mmCIF file of C-alpha atoms in Angstrom:
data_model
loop_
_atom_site.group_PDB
_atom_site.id
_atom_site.type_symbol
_atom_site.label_atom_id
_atom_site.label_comp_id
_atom_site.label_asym_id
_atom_site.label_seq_id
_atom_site.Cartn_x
_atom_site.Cartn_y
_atom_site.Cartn_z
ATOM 1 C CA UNK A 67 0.000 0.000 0.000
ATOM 2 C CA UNK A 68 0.911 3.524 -0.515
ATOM 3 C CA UNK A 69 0.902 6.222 1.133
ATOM 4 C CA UNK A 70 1.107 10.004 0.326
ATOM 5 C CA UNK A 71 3.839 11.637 2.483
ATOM 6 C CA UNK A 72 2.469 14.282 3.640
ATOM 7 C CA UNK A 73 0.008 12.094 5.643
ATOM 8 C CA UNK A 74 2.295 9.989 7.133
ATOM 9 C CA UNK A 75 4.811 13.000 7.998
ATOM 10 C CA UNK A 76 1.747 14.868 9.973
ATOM 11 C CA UNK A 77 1.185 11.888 11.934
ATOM 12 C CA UNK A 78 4.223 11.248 12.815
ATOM 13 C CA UNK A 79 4.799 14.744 14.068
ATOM 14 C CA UNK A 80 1.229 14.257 15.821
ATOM 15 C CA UNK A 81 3.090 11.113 17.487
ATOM 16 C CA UNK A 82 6.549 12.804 18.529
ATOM 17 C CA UNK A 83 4.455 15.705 20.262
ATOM 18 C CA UNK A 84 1.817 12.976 22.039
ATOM 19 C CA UNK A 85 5.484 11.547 23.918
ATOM 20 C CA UNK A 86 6.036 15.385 24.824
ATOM 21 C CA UNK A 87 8.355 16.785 22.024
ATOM 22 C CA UNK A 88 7.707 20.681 21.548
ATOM 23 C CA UNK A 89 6.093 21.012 17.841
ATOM 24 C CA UNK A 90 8.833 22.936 16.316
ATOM 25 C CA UNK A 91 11.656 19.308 17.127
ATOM 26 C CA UNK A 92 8.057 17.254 16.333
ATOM 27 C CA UNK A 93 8.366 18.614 12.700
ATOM 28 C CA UNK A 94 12.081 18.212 12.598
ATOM 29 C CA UNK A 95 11.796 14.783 13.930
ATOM 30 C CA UNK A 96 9.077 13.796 11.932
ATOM 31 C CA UNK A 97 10.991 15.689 8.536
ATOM 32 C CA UNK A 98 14.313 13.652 8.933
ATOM 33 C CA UNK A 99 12.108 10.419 9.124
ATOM 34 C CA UNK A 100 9.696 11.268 6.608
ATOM 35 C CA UNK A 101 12.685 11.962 4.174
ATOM 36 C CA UNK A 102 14.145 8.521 4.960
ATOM 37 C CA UNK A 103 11.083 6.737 3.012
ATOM 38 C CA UNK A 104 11.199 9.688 0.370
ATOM 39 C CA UNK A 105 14.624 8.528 -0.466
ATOM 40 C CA UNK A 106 14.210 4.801 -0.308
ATOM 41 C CA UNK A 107 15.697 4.173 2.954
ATOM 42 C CA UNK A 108 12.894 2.272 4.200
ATOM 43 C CA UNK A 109 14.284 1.096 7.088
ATOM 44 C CA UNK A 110 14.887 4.555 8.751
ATOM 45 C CA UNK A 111 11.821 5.820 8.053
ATOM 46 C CA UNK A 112 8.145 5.733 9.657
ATOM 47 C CA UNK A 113 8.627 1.925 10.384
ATOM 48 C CA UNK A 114 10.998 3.080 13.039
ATOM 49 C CA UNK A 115 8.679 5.274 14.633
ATOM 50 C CA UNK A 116 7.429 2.902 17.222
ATOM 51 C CA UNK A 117 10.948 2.299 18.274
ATOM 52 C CA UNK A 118 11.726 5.587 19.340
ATOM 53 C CA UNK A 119 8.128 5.309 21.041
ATOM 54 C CA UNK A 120 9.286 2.388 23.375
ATOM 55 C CA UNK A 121 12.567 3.704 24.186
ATOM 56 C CA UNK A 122 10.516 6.900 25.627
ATOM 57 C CA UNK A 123 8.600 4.846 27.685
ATOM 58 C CA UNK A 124 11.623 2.835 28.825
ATOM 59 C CA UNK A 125 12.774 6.056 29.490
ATOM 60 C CA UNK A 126 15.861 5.739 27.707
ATOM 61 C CA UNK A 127 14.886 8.850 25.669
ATOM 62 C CA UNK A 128 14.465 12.410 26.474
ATOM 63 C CA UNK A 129 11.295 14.158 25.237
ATOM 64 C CA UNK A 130 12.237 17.972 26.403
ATOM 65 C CA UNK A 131 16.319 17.859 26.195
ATOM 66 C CA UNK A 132 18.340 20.165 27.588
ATOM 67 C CA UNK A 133 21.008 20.304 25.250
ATOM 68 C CA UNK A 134 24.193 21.879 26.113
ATOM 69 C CA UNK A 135 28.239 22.461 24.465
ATOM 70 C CA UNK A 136 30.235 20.988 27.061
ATOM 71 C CA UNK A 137 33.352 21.977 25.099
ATOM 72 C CA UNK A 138 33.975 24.521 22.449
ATOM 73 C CA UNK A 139 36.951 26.270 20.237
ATOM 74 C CA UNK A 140 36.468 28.621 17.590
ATOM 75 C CA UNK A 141 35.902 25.742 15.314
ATOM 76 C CA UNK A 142 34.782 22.819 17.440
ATOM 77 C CA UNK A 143 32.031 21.737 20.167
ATOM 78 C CA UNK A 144 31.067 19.124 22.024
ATOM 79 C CA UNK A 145 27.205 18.699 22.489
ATOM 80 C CA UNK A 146 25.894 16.769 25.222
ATOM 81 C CA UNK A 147 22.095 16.118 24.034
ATOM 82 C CA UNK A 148 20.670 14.753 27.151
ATOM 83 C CA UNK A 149 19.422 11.624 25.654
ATOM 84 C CA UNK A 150 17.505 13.992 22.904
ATOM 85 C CA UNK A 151 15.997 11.923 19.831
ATOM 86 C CA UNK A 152 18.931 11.949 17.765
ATOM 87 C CA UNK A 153 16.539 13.310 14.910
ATOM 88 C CA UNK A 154 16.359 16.911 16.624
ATOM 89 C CA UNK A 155 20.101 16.304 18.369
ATOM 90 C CA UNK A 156 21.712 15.765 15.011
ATOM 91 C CA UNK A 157 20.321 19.222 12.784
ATOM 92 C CA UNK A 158 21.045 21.362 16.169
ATOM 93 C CA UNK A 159 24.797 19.852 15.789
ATOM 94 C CA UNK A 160 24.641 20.459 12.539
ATOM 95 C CA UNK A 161 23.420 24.232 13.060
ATOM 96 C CA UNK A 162 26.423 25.141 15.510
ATOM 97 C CA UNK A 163 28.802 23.505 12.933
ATOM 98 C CA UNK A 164 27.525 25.335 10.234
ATOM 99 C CA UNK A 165 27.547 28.860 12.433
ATOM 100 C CA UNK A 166 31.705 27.554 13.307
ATOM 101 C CA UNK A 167 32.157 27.153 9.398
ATOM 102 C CA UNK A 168 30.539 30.651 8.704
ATOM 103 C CA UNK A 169 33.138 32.204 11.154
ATOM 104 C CA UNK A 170 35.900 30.367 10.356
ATOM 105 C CA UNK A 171 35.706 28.347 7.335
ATOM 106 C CA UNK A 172 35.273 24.895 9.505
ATOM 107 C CA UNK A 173 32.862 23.577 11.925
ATOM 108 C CA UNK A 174 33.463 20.399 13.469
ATOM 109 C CA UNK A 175 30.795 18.808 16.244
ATOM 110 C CA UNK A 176 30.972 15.654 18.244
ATOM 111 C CA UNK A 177 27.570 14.520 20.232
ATOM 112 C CA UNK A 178 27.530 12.372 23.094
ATOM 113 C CA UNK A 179 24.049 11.609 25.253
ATOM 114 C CA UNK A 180 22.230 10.785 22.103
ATOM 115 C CA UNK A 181 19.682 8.155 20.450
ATOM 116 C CA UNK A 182 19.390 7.162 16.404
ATOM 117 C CA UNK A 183 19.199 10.227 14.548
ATOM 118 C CA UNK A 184 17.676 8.412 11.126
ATOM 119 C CA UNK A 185 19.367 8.256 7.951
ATOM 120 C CA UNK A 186 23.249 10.060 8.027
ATOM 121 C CA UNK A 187 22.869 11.465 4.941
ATOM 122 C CA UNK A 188 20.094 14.117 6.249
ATOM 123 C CA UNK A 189 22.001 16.146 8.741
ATOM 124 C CA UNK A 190 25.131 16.369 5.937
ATOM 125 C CA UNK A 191 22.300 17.644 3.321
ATOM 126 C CA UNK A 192 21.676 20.182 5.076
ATOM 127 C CA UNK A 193 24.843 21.822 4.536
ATOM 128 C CA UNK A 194 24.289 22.260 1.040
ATOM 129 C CA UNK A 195 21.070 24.680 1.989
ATOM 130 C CA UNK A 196 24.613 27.186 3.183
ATOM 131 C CA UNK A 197 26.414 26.415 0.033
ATOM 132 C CA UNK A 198 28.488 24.554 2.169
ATOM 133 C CA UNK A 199 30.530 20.681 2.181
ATOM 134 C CA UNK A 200 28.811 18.589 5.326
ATOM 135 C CA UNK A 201 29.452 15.642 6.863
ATOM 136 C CA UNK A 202 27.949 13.120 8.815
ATOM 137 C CA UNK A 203 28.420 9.543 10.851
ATOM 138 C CA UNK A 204 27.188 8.241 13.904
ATOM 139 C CA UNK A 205 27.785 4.948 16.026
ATOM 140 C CA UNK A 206 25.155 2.163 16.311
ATOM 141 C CA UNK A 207 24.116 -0.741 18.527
ATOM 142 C CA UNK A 208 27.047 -3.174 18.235
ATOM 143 C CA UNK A 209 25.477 -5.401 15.911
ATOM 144 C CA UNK A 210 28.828 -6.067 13.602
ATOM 145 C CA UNK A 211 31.575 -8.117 14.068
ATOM 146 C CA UNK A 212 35.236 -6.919 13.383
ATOM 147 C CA UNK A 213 37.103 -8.954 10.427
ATOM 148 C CA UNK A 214 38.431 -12.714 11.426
ATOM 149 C CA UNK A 215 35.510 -12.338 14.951
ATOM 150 C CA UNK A 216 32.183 -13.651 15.909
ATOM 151 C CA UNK A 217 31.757 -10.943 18.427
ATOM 152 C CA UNK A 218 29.813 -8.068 17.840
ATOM 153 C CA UNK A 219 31.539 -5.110 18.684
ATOM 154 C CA UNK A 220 30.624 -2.226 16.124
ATOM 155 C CA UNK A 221 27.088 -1.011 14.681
ATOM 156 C CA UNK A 222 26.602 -0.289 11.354
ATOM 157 C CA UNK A 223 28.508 3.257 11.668
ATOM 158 C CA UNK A 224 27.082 4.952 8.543
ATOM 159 C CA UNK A 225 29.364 7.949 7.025
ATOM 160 C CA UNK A 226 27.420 10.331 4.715
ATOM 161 C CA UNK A 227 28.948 13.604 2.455
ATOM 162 C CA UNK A 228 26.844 16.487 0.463
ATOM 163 C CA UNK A 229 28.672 18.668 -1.562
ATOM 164 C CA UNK A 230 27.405 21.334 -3.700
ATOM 165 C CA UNK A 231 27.293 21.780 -7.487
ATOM 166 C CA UNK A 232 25.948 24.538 -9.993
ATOM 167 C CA UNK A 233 23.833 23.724 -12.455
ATOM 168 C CA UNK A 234 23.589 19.727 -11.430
ATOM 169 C CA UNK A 235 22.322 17.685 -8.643
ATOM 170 C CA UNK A 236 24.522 17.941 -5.520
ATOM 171 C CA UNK A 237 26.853 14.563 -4.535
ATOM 172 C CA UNK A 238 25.238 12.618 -1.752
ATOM 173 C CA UNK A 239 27.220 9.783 -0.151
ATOM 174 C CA UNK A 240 25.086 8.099 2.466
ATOM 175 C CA UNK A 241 26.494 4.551 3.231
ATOM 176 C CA UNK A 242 26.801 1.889 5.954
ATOM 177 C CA UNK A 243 30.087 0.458 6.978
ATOM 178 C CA UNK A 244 28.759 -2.694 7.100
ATOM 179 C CA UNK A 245 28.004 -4.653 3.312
ATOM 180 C CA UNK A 246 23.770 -3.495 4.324
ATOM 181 C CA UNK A 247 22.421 -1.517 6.727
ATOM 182 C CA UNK A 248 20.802 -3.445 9.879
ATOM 183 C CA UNK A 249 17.203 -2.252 8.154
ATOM 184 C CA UNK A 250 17.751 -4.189 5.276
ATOM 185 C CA UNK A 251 17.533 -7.425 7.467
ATOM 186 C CA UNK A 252 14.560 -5.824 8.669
ATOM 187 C CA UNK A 253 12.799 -5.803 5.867
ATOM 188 C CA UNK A 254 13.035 -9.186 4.545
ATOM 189 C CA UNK A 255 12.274 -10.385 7.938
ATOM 190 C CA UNK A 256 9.244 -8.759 7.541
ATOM 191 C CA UNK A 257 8.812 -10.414 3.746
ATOM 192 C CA UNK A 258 9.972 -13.924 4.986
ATOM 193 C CA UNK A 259 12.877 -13.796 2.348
ATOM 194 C CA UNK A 260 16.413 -14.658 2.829
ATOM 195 C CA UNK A 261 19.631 -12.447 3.445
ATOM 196 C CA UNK A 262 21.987 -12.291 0.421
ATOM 197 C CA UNK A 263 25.303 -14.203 1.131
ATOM 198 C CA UNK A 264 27.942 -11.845 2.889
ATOM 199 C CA UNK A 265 25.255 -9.846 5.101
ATOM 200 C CA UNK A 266 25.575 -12.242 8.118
ATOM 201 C CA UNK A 267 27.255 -14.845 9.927
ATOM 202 C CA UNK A 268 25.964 -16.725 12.447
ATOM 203 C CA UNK A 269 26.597 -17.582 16.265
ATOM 204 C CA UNK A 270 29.369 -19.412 15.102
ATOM 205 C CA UNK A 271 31.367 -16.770 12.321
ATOM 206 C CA UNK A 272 29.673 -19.592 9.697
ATOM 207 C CA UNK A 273 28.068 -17.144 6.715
ATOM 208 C CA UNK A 274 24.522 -17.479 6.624
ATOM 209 C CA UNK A 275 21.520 -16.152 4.470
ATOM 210 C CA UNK A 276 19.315 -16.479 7.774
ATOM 211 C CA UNK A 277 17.677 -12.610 7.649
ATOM 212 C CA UNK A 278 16.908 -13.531 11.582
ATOM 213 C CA UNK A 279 20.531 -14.370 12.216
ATOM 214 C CA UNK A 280 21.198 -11.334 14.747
ATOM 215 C CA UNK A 281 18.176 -12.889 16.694
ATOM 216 C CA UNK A 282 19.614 -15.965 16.699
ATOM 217 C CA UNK A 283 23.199 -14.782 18.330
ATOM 218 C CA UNK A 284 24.721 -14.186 14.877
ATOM 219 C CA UNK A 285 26.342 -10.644 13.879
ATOM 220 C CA UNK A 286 26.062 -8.412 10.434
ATOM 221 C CA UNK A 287 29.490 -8.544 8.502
ATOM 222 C CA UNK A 288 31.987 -4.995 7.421
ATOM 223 C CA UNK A 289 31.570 -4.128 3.823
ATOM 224 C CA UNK A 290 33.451 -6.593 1.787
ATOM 225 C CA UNK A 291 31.912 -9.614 3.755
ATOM 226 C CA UNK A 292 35.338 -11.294 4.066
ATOM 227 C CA UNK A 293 38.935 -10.865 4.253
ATOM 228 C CA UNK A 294 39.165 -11.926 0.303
ATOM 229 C CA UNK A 295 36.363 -9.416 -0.857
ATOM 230 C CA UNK A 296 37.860 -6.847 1.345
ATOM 231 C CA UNK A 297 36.127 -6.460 4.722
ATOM 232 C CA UNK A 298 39.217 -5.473 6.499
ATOM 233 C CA UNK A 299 38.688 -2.158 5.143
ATOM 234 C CA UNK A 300 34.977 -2.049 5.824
ATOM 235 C CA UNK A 301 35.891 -2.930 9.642
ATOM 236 C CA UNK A 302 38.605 0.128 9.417
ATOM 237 C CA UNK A 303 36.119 2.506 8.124
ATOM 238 C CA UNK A 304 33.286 1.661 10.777
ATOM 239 C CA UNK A 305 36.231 1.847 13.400
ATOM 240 C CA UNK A 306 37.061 5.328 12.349
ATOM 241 C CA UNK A 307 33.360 6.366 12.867
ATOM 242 C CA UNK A 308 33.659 4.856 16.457
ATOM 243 C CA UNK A 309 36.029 6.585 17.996
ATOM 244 C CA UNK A 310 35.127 10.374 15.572
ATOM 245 C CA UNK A 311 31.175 9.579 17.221
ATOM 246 C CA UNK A 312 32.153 8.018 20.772
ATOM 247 C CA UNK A 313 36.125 8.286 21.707
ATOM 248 C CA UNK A 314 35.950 12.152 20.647
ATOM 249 C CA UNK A 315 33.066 13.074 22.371
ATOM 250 C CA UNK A 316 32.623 11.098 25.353
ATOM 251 C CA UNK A 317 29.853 8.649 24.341
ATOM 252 C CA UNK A 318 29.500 4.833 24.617
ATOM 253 C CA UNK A 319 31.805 3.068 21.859
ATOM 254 C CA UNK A 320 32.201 -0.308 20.403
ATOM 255 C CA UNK A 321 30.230 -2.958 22.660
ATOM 256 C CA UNK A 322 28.844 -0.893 25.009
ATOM 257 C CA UNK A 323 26.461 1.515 22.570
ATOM 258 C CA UNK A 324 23.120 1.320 23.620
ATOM 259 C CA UNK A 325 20.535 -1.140 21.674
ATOM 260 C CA UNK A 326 18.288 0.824 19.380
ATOM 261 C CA UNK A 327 15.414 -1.652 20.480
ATOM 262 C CA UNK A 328 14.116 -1.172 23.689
ATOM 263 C CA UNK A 329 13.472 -4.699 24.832
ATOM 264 C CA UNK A 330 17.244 -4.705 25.341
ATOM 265 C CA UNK A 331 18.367 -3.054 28.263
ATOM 266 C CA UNK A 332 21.912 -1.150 28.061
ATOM 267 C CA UNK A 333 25.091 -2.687 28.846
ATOM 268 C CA UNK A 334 25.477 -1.894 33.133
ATOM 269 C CA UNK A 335 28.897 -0.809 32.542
ATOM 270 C CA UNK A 336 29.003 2.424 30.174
ATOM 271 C CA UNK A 337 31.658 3.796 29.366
ATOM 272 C CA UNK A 338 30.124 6.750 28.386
ATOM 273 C CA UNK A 339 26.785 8.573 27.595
ATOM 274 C CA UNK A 340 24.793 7.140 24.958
ATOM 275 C CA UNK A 341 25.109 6.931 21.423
ATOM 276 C CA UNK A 342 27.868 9.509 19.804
ATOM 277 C CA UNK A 343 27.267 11.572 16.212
ATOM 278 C CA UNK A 344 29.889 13.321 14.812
ATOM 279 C CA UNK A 345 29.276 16.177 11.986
ATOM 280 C CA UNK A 346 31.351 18.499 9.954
ATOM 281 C CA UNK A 347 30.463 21.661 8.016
ATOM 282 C CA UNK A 348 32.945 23.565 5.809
ATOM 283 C CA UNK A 349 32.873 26.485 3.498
ATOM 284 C CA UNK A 350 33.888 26.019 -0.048
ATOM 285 C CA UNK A 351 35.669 29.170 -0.392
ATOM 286 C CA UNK A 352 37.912 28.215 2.697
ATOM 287 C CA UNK A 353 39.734 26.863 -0.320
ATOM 288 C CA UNK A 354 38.859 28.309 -3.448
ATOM 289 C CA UNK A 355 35.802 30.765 -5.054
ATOM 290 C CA UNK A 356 32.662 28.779 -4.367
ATOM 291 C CA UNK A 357 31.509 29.139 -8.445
ATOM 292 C CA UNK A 358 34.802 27.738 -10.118
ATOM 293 C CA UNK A 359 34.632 24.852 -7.528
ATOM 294 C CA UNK A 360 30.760 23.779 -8.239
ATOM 295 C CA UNK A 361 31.697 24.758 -12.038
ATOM 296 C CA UNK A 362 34.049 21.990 -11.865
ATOM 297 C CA UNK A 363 31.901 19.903 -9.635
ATOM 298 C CA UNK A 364 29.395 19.672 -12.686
ATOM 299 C CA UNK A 365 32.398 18.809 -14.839
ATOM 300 C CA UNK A 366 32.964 15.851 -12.493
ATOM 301 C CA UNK A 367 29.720 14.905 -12.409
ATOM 302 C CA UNK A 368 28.934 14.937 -16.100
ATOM 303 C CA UNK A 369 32.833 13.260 -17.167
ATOM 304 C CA UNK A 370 31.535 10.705 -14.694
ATOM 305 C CA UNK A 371 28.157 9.850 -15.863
ATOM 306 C CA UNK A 372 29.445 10.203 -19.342
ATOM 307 C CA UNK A 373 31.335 6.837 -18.694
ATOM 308 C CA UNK A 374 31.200 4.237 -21.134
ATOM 309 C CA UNK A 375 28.843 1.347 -19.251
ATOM 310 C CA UNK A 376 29.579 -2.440 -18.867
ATOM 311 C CA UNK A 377 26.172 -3.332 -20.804
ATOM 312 C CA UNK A 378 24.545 -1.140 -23.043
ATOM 313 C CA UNK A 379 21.559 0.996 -21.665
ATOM 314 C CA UNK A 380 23.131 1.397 -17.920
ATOM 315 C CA UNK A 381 23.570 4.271 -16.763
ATOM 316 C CA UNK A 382 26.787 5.294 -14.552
ATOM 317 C CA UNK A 383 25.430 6.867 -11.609
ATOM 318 C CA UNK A 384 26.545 9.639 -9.425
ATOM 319 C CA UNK A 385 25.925 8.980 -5.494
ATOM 320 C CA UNK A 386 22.597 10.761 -4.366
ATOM 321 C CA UNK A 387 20.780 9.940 -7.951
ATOM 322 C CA UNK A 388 19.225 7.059 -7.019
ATOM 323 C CA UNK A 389 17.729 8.286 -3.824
ATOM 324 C CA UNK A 390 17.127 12.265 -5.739
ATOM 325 C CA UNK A 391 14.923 9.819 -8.407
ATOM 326 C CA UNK A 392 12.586 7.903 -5.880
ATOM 327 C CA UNK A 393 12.079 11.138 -3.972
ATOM 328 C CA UNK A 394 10.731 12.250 -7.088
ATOM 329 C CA UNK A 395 8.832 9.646 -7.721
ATOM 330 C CA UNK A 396 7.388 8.979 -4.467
ATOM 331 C CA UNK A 397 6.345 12.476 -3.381
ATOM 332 C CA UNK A 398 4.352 12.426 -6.452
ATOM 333 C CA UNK A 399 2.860 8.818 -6.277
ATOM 334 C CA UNK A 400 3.529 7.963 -2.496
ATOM 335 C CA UNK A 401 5.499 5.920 0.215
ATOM 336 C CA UNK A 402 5.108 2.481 -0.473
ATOM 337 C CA UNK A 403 4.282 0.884 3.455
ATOM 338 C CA UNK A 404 4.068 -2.766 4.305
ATOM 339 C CA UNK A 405 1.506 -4.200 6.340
ATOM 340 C CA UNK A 406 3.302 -4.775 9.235
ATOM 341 C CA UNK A 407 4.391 -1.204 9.324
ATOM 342 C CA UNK A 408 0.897 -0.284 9.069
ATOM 343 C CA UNK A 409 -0.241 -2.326 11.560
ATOM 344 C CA UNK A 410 2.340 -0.701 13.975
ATOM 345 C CA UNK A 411 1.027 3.001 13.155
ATOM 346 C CA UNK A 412 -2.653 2.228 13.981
ATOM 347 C CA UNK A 413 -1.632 0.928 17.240
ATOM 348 C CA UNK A 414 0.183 3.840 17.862
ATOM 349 C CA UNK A 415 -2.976 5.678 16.653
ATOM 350 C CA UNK A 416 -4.716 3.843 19.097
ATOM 351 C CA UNK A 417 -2.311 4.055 22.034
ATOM 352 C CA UNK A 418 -2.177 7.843 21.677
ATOM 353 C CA UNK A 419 -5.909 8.597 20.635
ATOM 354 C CA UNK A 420 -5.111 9.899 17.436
ATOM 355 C CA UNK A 421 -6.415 9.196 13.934
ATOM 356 C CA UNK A 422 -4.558 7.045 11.258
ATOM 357 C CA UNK A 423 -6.810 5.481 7.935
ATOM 358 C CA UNK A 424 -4.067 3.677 5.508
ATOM 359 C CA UNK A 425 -7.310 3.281 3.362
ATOM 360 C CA UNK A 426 -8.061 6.653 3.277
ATOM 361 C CA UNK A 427 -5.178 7.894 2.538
ATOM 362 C CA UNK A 428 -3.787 5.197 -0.078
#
């Protein structure tokens, strides 16, 4: 079924204010998510809005943050977001990086005290509203296991880039450090279909195409899968994230990042505060005048989709097409929302007395 997004954004702001959010970080909640299923990222979308539900009445999440800098140069900060939804903790990191970069041409913020804060490529988009470069990455629940172990010490640690152009679409890097993100596995759980080989392992480091292998003790595998395909590098990259998100700022790193899902209580023995973001904002003419640089960026960007394809009729893509396409697409023709997701929203309809018709609204 699908729906239009402007339904499902207005009732997911309706559900972020019901658990106490003010109605200006409602919207900006409910934005980030809604622009998750806009760009195909399913997984981070409205089927995650229950989620952040139960970890509010775990209380493991922070309706009314007080969000504070703990630490600040001219060109760097450390926010503590006093366990804010990462969705309204993330753009007001974003903001003070992007006020740093005006001043001095960089602006660099580690968070610490957070939850999820949706897809990574959201908060570094909106860097290119300033005509600016941003950057984004957070730590996750330790879900992944580091090349040659069966233990799960890392989460998915996306990293995501925006950079401006002139005349075409911006570059949008938004990737998982792992070979899928953990939503992925969500969603063919949810269709009963099986996990591609080099998603998973299970209990035992054996690959598997279980999509319920995490539930069964197993762990999600670094980009590359294995040591031949290259998942050495995949575990350096969501390493780096780690300690930029968690190390840097002061929040929990490696095994001892909070589980997303709320059934799962924290590890007793922190070693920090919650789940660490890091973001980066920089000015284009820090290094040279902002038109010859996005001149040239449209240069790169046409050279590269002018290369010559493997099979006729492809098209070589520039990161950020795919998902700039299916926003297109869906804001015109709607969200496309599985059952079980729907089912989810009218119980929260129900739990918080508010309205929700899929029918209606298909």
């Amino acid at each position: 079924m699908k729906l239009s997004s402007s339904y499902l954004k207005d009732f997911t702001q309706q559900v972020f204010e019901k658990i106490g959010c003010p109605p200006e970080e409602a919207a900006l909640a409910a934005d980030c998510l809604n622009q998750a299923d806009l760009r195909g990222v399913d997984s981070h979308g409205v089927a995650r809005l229950s989620g952040y539900v139960r970890l509010w009445e775990k209380n493991r999440l922070n309706a009314t943050p007080q969000m504070k800098v703990v630490h600040e140069t001219p060109s760097t900060a450390v926010l503590d977001a006093d366990l804010a939804l990462g969705l309204v903790a993330g753009p007001k990191a974003m903001r003070i990086a992007l006020d740093k970069a005006r001043q001095v041409g960089s602006g660099w913020v580690a968070v610490k005290n957070s939850n999820h804060y949706g897809i990574a490529g959201y908060h570094a988009m909106r860097a290119l509203e300033e005509d600016m470069i941003g950057i984004s990455m957070t730590n996750a629940s330790p879900l992944v296991s580091p090349t040659f172990s069966k233990s799960r010490f890392l989460g998915t640690n996306p990293i995501a880039v925006a950079i401006p152009a002139n005349e075409e679409p911006p570059f949008v890097m938004d990737m998982a450090t792992t070979t899928v993100a953990n939503g992925k596995l969500e969603v063919l759980q949810r269709k009963g279909e099986d996990a591609p080989e080099g998603w998973a392992q299970d209990k035992n480091g054996r690959p598997t195409t279980d999509a319920f292998a995490l539930k069964k003790g197993g762990a999600m595998l670094p980009l590359g899968g294995d040591r031949e395909h290259g998942s050495h590098k995949g575990y350096c990259l969501g390493a780096m994230v780690d300690i930029f998100t968690a190390v840097l700022s002061g929040a929990n790193y490696g095994p001892w990042v909070p589980p997303f899902v709320a059934f799962l209580d924290p590890p007793t023995n922190p070693v920090g505060d919650g789940i660490g973001h890091f973001f980066g904002a920089f000015r284009i003419d820090a290094f040279r005048p902002a038109k010859d640089f996005k001149d040239h960026m449209d240069n790169w960007i046409r050279t590269f989709r002018a290369a010559e394809p493997v099979n006729a009729g492809d098209q070589v893509l520039i990161p950020g097409d795919p998902e700039r396409l299916l926003s297109q697409e869906r804001l015109a023709n709607g969200i496309p929302v599985q059952q079980a997701v729907i089912e989810d929203l009218e119980s929260l309809a129900s739990k918080f007395e508010l309205t929700f018709n899929a029918k209606q609204h298909a």
